[in-house]
């Protein structure tokens, strides 16, 4: 399964979409409708992964953008949660958090890294709690 993940995410079309969005962010161009369209295309490509974390992350991200006209989730903390019962501390931004959105996108480029998948899970929790 790991090799399938790597092969799909290295798919040129998927990486080009991520790169396109990131280039627009770098140019301070945060056009929600265009980003949502690209994330939906990216999700279609990644459906073949059979990785529910990635598929869900992309869906929740574009739904969050559509509903809020911005990205208001902060970057997850690096510190591990000691207990599964520990309450989720959702990092919410008052303003559109382009840095966090860019980080979210970068996680998708290397799913071989366990921490990237864990951070995507944290984003998913934050999207749902928002």
Short mmCIF file of N, CA and C in Angstrom, two decimals:
data_model
loop_
_atom_site.label_atom_id
_atom_site.label_comp_id
_atom_site.label_asym_id
_atom_site.label_seq_id
_atom_site.Cartn_x
_atom_site.Cartn_y
_atom_site.Cartn_z
N UNK A 1 0.82 -1.19 0.00
CA UNK A 1 0.00 0.00 0.00
C UNK A 1 0.87 1.26 0.00
N UNK A 2 1.99 1.22 0.73
CA UNK A 2 2.87 2.38 0.77
C UNK A 2 3.35 2.79 -0.62
N UNK A 3 3.72 1.81 -1.43
CA UNK A 3 4.20 2.15 -2.78
C UNK A 3 3.08 2.75 -3.63
N UNK A 4 1.84 2.29 -3.40
CA UNK A 4 0.70 2.87 -4.12
C UNK A 4 0.53 4.32 -3.72
N UNK A 5 0.62 4.59 -2.42
CA UNK A 5 0.50 5.97 -1.93
C UNK A 5 1.54 6.87 -2.59
N UNK A 6 2.77 6.40 -2.56
CA UNK A 6 3.85 7.20 -3.12
C UNK A 6 3.64 7.42 -4.61
N UNK A 7 3.28 6.37 -5.33
CA UNK A 7 3.10 6.46 -6.77
C UNK A 7 2.00 7.45 -7.14
N UNK A 8 0.87 7.38 -6.43
CA UNK A 8 -0.25 8.26 -6.75
C UNK A 8 0.10 9.71 -6.41
N UNK A 9 0.67 9.94 -5.25
CA UNK A 9 0.96 11.32 -4.87
C UNK A 9 2.10 11.90 -5.69
N UNK A 10 2.89 11.05 -6.28
CA UNK A 10 3.91 11.56 -7.18
C UNK A 10 3.33 11.77 -8.57
N UNK A 11 2.10 11.44 -8.73
CA UNK A 11 1.39 11.67 -9.98
C UNK A 11 1.58 13.13 -10.38
N UNK A 12 2.06 13.34 -11.56
CA UNK A 12 2.37 14.70 -12.02
C UNK A 12 1.17 15.64 -11.94
N UNK A 13 0.02 15.13 -12.29
CA UNK A 13 -1.18 15.97 -12.29
C UNK A 13 -1.49 16.45 -10.87
N UNK A 14 -1.40 15.54 -9.89
CA UNK A 14 -1.66 15.91 -8.50
C UNK A 14 -0.64 16.93 -8.01
N UNK A 15 0.62 16.66 -8.29
CA UNK A 15 1.66 17.58 -7.83
C UNK A 15 1.56 18.94 -8.53
N UNK A 16 1.17 18.93 -9.80
CA UNK A 16 1.00 20.20 -10.51
C UNK A 16 -0.13 21.03 -9.90
N UNK A 17 -1.21 20.37 -9.50
CA UNK A 17 -2.31 21.09 -8.87
C UNK A 17 -1.87 21.72 -7.54
N UNK A 18 -1.15 20.94 -6.74
CA UNK A 18 -0.66 21.46 -5.46
C UNK A 18 0.29 22.63 -5.70
N UNK A 19 1.20 22.45 -6.65
CA UNK A 19 2.16 23.50 -6.99
C UNK A 19 1.45 24.76 -7.49
N UNK A 20 0.44 24.58 -8.31
CA UNK A 20 -0.33 25.72 -8.85
C UNK A 20 -0.95 26.53 -7.72
N UNK A 21 -1.59 25.82 -6.78
CA UNK A 21 -2.22 26.51 -5.64
C UNK A 21 -1.16 27.24 -4.82
N UNK A 22 -0.04 26.57 -4.55
CA UNK A 22 1.01 27.18 -3.74
C UNK A 22 1.63 28.40 -4.43
N UNK A 23 1.79 28.35 -5.73
CA UNK A 23 2.31 29.51 -6.46
C UNK A 23 1.37 30.71 -6.34
N UNK A 24 0.08 30.44 -6.44
CA UNK A 24 -0.91 31.52 -6.29
C UNK A 24 -0.87 32.10 -4.87
N UNK A 25 -0.69 31.24 -3.88
CA UNK A 25 -0.59 31.72 -2.50
C UNK A 25 0.64 32.61 -2.33
N UNK A 26 1.74 32.19 -2.96
CA UNK A 26 2.99 32.96 -2.88
C UNK A 26 2.80 34.35 -3.48
N UNK A 27 1.95 34.44 -4.49
CA UNK A 27 1.68 35.73 -5.14
C UNK A 27 0.56 36.51 -4.43
N UNK A 28 0.20 36.04 -3.22
CA UNK A 28 -0.89 36.66 -2.45
C UNK A 28 -2.22 36.63 -3.20
N UNK A 29 -2.41 35.59 -3.96
CA UNK A 29 -3.66 35.42 -4.70
C UNK A 29 -4.43 34.27 -4.06
N UNK A 30 -5.37 34.60 -3.19
CA UNK A 30 -6.16 33.58 -2.50
C UNK A 30 -7.58 33.64 -3.04
N UNK A 31 -7.79 33.00 -4.18
CA UNK A 31 -9.09 32.98 -4.84
C UNK A 31 -9.81 31.68 -4.45
N UNK A 32 -10.74 31.79 -3.49
CA UNK A 32 -11.38 30.61 -2.90
C UNK A 32 -12.01 29.70 -3.95
N UNK A 33 -12.78 30.25 -4.88
CA UNK A 33 -13.47 29.40 -5.86
C UNK A 33 -12.47 28.61 -6.71
N UNK A 34 -11.38 29.23 -7.08
CA UNK A 34 -10.36 28.54 -7.89
C UNK A 34 -9.66 27.46 -7.06
N UNK A 35 -9.35 27.77 -5.80
CA UNK A 35 -8.71 26.79 -4.92
C UNK A 35 -9.63 25.61 -4.69
N UNK A 36 -10.89 25.87 -4.45
CA UNK A 36 -11.87 24.79 -4.22
C UNK A 36 -11.95 23.88 -5.44
N UNK A 37 -12.00 24.47 -6.62
CA UNK A 37 -12.03 23.68 -7.85
C UNK A 37 -10.79 22.79 -7.95
N UNK A 38 -9.62 23.35 -7.66
CA UNK A 38 -8.38 22.57 -7.73
C UNK A 38 -8.35 21.47 -6.67
N UNK A 39 -8.83 21.77 -5.46
CA UNK A 39 -8.85 20.75 -4.41
C UNK A 39 -9.82 19.61 -4.77
N UNK A 40 -10.92 19.94 -5.42
CA UNK A 40 -11.85 18.90 -5.85
C UNK A 40 -11.21 18.00 -6.91
N UNK A 41 -10.46 18.60 -7.84
CA UNK A 41 -9.75 17.81 -8.85
C UNK A 41 -8.71 16.92 -8.18
N UNK A 42 -7.99 17.50 -7.21
CA UNK A 42 -6.96 16.75 -6.49
C UNK A 42 -7.59 15.58 -5.74
N UNK A 43 -8.74 15.80 -5.15
CA UNK A 43 -9.43 14.73 -4.42
C UNK A 43 -9.82 13.59 -5.38
N UNK A 44 -10.28 13.94 -6.57
CA UNK A 44 -10.62 12.91 -7.56
C UNK A 44 -9.41 12.03 -7.88
N UNK A 45 -8.26 12.67 -8.02
CA UNK A 45 -7.03 11.93 -8.32
C UNK A 45 -6.67 11.01 -7.16
N UNK A 46 -6.82 11.53 -5.93
CA UNK A 46 -6.38 10.77 -4.76
C UNK A 46 -7.39 9.71 -4.30
N UNK A 47 -8.57 9.68 -4.88
CA UNK A 47 -9.54 8.64 -4.51
C UNK A 47 -8.96 7.25 -4.74
N UNK A 48 -8.07 7.13 -5.71
CA UNK A 48 -7.44 5.84 -6.02
C UNK A 48 -6.53 5.37 -4.90
N UNK A 49 -6.16 6.28 -4.01
CA UNK A 49 -5.26 5.93 -2.91
C UNK A 49 -5.88 4.94 -1.93
N UNK A 50 -7.19 4.96 -1.86
CA UNK A 50 -7.87 4.19 -0.82
C UNK A 50 -7.35 4.58 0.55
N UNK A 51 -7.06 5.86 0.72
CA UNK A 51 -6.60 6.40 2.00
C UNK A 51 -7.67 7.37 2.49
N UNK A 52 -8.51 6.94 3.40
CA UNK A 52 -9.61 7.80 3.84
C UNK A 52 -9.15 9.09 4.51
N UNK A 53 -7.98 9.10 5.11
CA UNK A 53 -7.49 10.32 5.75
C UNK A 53 -7.26 11.41 4.72
N UNK A 54 -6.61 11.06 3.62
CA UNK A 54 -6.31 12.04 2.56
C UNK A 54 -7.59 12.49 1.87
N UNK A 55 -8.44 11.53 1.52
CA UNK A 55 -9.69 11.86 0.85
C UNK A 55 -10.55 12.79 1.71
N UNK A 56 -10.64 12.45 2.98
CA UNK A 56 -11.43 13.26 3.92
C UNK A 56 -10.81 14.63 4.11
N UNK A 57 -9.48 14.69 4.23
CA UNK A 57 -8.80 15.97 4.43
C UNK A 57 -9.08 16.93 3.28
N UNK A 58 -9.02 16.43 2.07
CA UNK A 58 -9.28 17.29 0.91
C UNK A 58 -10.72 17.76 0.87
N UNK A 59 -11.65 16.85 1.15
CA UNK A 59 -13.07 17.23 1.16
C UNK A 59 -13.35 18.25 2.25
N UNK A 60 -12.86 17.99 3.46
CA UNK A 60 -13.09 18.93 4.56
C UNK A 60 -12.43 20.28 4.29
N UNK A 61 -11.27 20.26 3.66
CA UNK A 61 -10.58 21.52 3.35
C UNK A 61 -11.39 22.36 2.37
N UNK A 62 -11.86 21.75 1.28
CA UNK A 62 -12.60 22.59 0.33
C UNK A 62 -13.96 22.98 0.87
N UNK A 63 -14.57 22.14 1.70
CA UNK A 63 -15.83 22.54 2.33
C UNK A 63 -15.61 23.70 3.30
N UNK A 64 -14.52 23.65 4.05
CA UNK A 64 -14.17 24.73 4.98
C UNK A 64 -13.96 26.04 4.22
N UNK A 65 -13.23 25.96 3.12
CA UNK A 65 -12.98 27.15 2.30
C UNK A 65 -14.28 27.71 1.73
N UNK A 66 -15.13 26.83 1.21
CA UNK A 66 -16.41 27.26 0.63
C UNK A 66 -17.29 27.92 1.69
N UNK A 67 -17.37 27.32 2.86
CA UNK A 67 -18.26 27.81 3.91
C UNK A 67 -17.77 29.07 4.60
N UNK A 68 -16.46 29.28 4.62
CA UNK A 68 -15.88 30.38 5.39
C UNK A 68 -15.16 31.42 4.55
N UNK A 69 -15.06 31.16 3.26
CA UNK A 69 -14.35 32.05 2.33
C UNK A 69 -12.93 32.35 2.81
N UNK A 70 -12.30 31.34 3.39
CA UNK A 70 -10.93 31.46 3.88
C UNK A 70 -10.55 30.19 4.64
N UNK A 71 -9.30 30.14 5.09
CA UNK A 71 -8.76 28.99 5.82
C UNK A 71 -8.45 29.45 7.23
N UNK A 72 -9.25 29.02 8.18
CA UNK A 72 -9.16 29.53 9.54
C UNK A 72 -8.69 28.49 10.55
N UNK A 73 -7.97 27.50 10.08
CA UNK A 73 -7.42 26.45 10.93
C UNK A 73 -5.91 26.68 11.04
N UNK A 74 -5.41 26.64 12.26
CA UNK A 74 -3.97 26.83 12.48
C UNK A 74 -3.19 25.55 12.24
N UNK A 75 -1.88 25.69 12.18
CA UNK A 75 -0.99 24.55 12.02
C UNK A 75 -1.04 23.71 13.30
N UNK A 76 -1.20 22.39 13.18
CA UNK A 76 -1.24 21.54 14.38
C UNK A 76 0.05 21.64 15.19
N UNK A 77 -0.09 21.46 16.49
CA UNK A 77 1.08 21.46 17.37
C UNK A 77 1.95 20.26 17.10
N UNK A 78 3.25 20.43 17.36
CA UNK A 78 4.18 19.32 17.22
C UNK A 78 4.13 18.36 18.40
N UNK A 79 3.64 18.85 19.53
CA UNK A 79 3.65 18.05 20.74
C UNK A 79 2.61 16.94 20.66
N UNK A 80 3.04 15.70 20.97
CA UNK A 80 2.08 14.60 20.93
C UNK A 80 1.09 14.71 22.08
N UNK A 81 -0.11 14.23 21.83
CA UNK A 81 -1.12 14.21 22.87
C UNK A 81 -0.86 12.98 23.74
N UNK A 82 -0.77 13.18 25.07
CA UNK A 82 -0.43 12.10 26.00
C UNK A 82 -1.49 11.02 26.07
N UNK A 83 -2.73 11.43 25.97
CA UNK A 83 -3.81 10.47 26.15
C UNK A 83 -4.81 10.58 25.01
N UNK A 84 -5.40 9.46 24.67
CA UNK A 84 -6.44 9.49 23.64
C UNK A 84 -7.67 10.23 24.15
N UNK A 85 -7.79 10.32 25.47
CA UNK A 85 -8.93 11.01 26.07
C UNK A 85 -8.72 12.50 26.17
N UNK A 86 -7.51 12.96 25.88
CA UNK A 86 -7.22 14.38 25.97
C UNK A 86 -8.10 15.15 25.00
N UNK A 87 -8.56 16.30 25.45
CA UNK A 87 -9.42 17.10 24.58
C UNK A 87 -8.63 17.70 23.43
N UNK A 88 -9.25 17.73 22.30
CA UNK A 88 -8.64 18.33 21.12
C UNK A 88 -8.62 19.85 21.29
N UNK A 89 -7.46 20.40 21.16
CA UNK A 89 -7.35 21.84 21.20
C UNK A 89 -7.24 22.33 19.77
N UNK A 90 -8.33 22.86 19.27
CA UNK A 90 -8.40 23.30 17.89
C UNK A 90 -7.75 24.67 17.79
N UNK A 91 -6.80 24.78 16.87
CA UNK A 91 -6.16 26.07 16.64
C UNK A 91 -6.95 26.80 15.56
N UNK A 92 -7.61 27.84 15.99
CA UNK A 92 -8.45 28.62 15.08
C UNK A 92 -7.80 29.99 14.89
N UNK A 93 -7.80 30.44 13.67
CA UNK A 93 -7.23 31.75 13.36
C UNK A 93 -8.36 32.76 13.20
N UNK A 94 -8.06 33.99 13.58
CA UNK A 94 -9.04 35.07 13.39
C UNK A 94 -9.05 35.54 11.94
N UNK A 95 -7.92 35.34 11.27
CA UNK A 95 -7.78 35.78 9.88
C UNK A 95 -7.49 34.57 9.00
N UNK A 96 -7.60 34.78 7.71
CA UNK A 96 -7.27 33.74 6.74
C UNK A 96 -5.82 33.31 6.97
N UNK A 97 -5.61 32.04 7.29
CA UNK A 97 -4.28 31.55 7.64
C UNK A 97 -3.64 30.87 6.42
N UNK A 98 -3.03 31.68 5.58
CA UNK A 98 -2.42 31.19 4.35
C UNK A 98 -1.23 30.28 4.66
N UNK A 99 -0.48 30.62 5.71
CA UNK A 99 0.67 29.79 6.08
C UNK A 99 0.22 28.37 6.45
N UNK A 100 -0.84 28.27 7.21
CA UNK A 100 -1.36 26.96 7.60
C UNK A 100 -1.89 26.20 6.38
N UNK A 101 -2.58 26.90 5.50
CA UNK A 101 -3.10 26.25 4.29
C UNK A 101 -1.95 25.74 3.42
N UNK A 102 -0.90 26.52 3.30
CA UNK A 102 0.26 26.11 2.54
C UNK A 102 0.90 24.87 3.17
N UNK A 103 0.97 24.85 4.49
CA UNK A 103 1.51 23.69 5.20
C UNK A 103 0.63 22.46 4.94
N UNK A 104 -0.68 22.65 5.01
CA UNK A 104 -1.64 21.57 4.73
C UNK A 104 -1.35 20.97 3.35
N UNK A 105 -1.18 21.83 2.35
CA UNK A 105 -0.89 21.36 0.99
C UNK A 105 0.43 20.59 0.93
N UNK A 106 1.44 21.09 1.63
CA UNK A 106 2.76 20.44 1.60
C UNK A 106 2.70 19.03 2.19
N UNK A 107 1.80 18.80 3.14
CA UNK A 107 1.66 17.46 3.72
C UNK A 107 1.25 16.44 2.67
N UNK A 108 0.50 16.88 1.69
CA UNK A 108 -0.02 15.98 0.66
C UNK A 108 1.05 15.52 -0.32
N UNK A 109 2.18 16.20 -0.35
CA UNK A 109 3.21 15.86 -1.33
C UNK A 109 4.08 14.69 -0.89
N UNK A 110 4.04 14.32 0.39
CA UNK A 110 4.85 13.19 0.85
C UNK A 110 4.10 12.42 1.94
N UNK A 111 3.29 11.47 1.51
CA UNK A 111 2.50 10.69 2.45
C UNK A 111 3.27 9.50 3.01
N UNK A 112 4.51 9.35 2.61
CA UNK A 112 5.37 8.31 3.16
C UNK A 112 5.77 8.68 4.59
N UNK A 113 5.81 9.97 4.87
CA UNK A 113 6.17 10.43 6.21
C UNK A 113 4.98 10.26 7.15
N UNK A 114 5.20 9.47 8.19
CA UNK A 114 4.14 9.19 9.15
C UNK A 114 3.60 10.48 9.76
N UNK A 115 4.48 11.43 10.06
CA UNK A 115 4.06 12.68 10.68
C UNK A 115 3.14 13.50 9.77
N UNK A 116 3.32 13.39 8.47
CA UNK A 116 2.45 14.11 7.54
C UNK A 116 1.02 13.58 7.64
N UNK A 117 0.88 12.27 7.69
CA UNK A 117 -0.45 11.67 7.80
C UNK A 117 -1.06 12.01 9.16
N UNK A 118 -0.23 11.99 10.20
CA UNK A 118 -0.74 12.36 11.54
C UNK A 118 -1.22 13.81 11.56
N UNK A 119 -0.48 14.70 10.92
CA UNK A 119 -0.90 16.11 10.86
C UNK A 119 -2.19 16.26 10.05
N UNK A 120 -2.33 15.47 8.98
CA UNK A 120 -3.58 15.52 8.21
C UNK A 120 -4.75 15.08 9.09
N UNK A 121 -4.52 14.09 9.94
CA UNK A 121 -5.56 13.66 10.87
C UNK A 121 -5.93 14.80 11.83
N UNK A 122 -4.92 15.53 12.28
CA UNK A 122 -5.18 16.67 13.19
C UNK A 122 -5.97 17.76 12.47
N UNK A 123 -5.63 18.02 11.22
CA UNK A 123 -6.41 18.97 10.43
C UNK A 123 -7.86 18.50 10.30
N UNK A 124 -8.05 17.20 10.05
CA UNK A 124 -9.41 16.67 9.92
C UNK A 124 -10.21 16.92 11.20
N UNK A 125 -9.58 16.66 12.35
CA UNK A 125 -10.26 16.89 13.63
C UNK A 125 -10.61 18.36 13.79
N UNK A 126 -9.68 19.23 13.39
CA UNK A 126 -9.92 20.66 13.52
C UNK A 126 -11.04 21.14 12.59
N UNK A 127 -11.05 20.62 11.37
CA UNK A 127 -12.13 20.98 10.43
C UNK A 127 -13.49 20.60 11.03
N UNK A 128 -13.57 19.40 11.59
CA UNK A 128 -14.83 18.92 12.14
C UNK A 128 -15.25 19.70 13.39
N UNK A 129 -14.27 20.15 14.16
CA UNK A 129 -14.57 20.87 15.38
C UNK A 129 -14.87 22.35 15.12
N UNK A 130 -14.51 22.86 13.95
CA UNK A 130 -14.65 24.29 13.65
C UNK A 130 -16.08 24.73 13.65
#
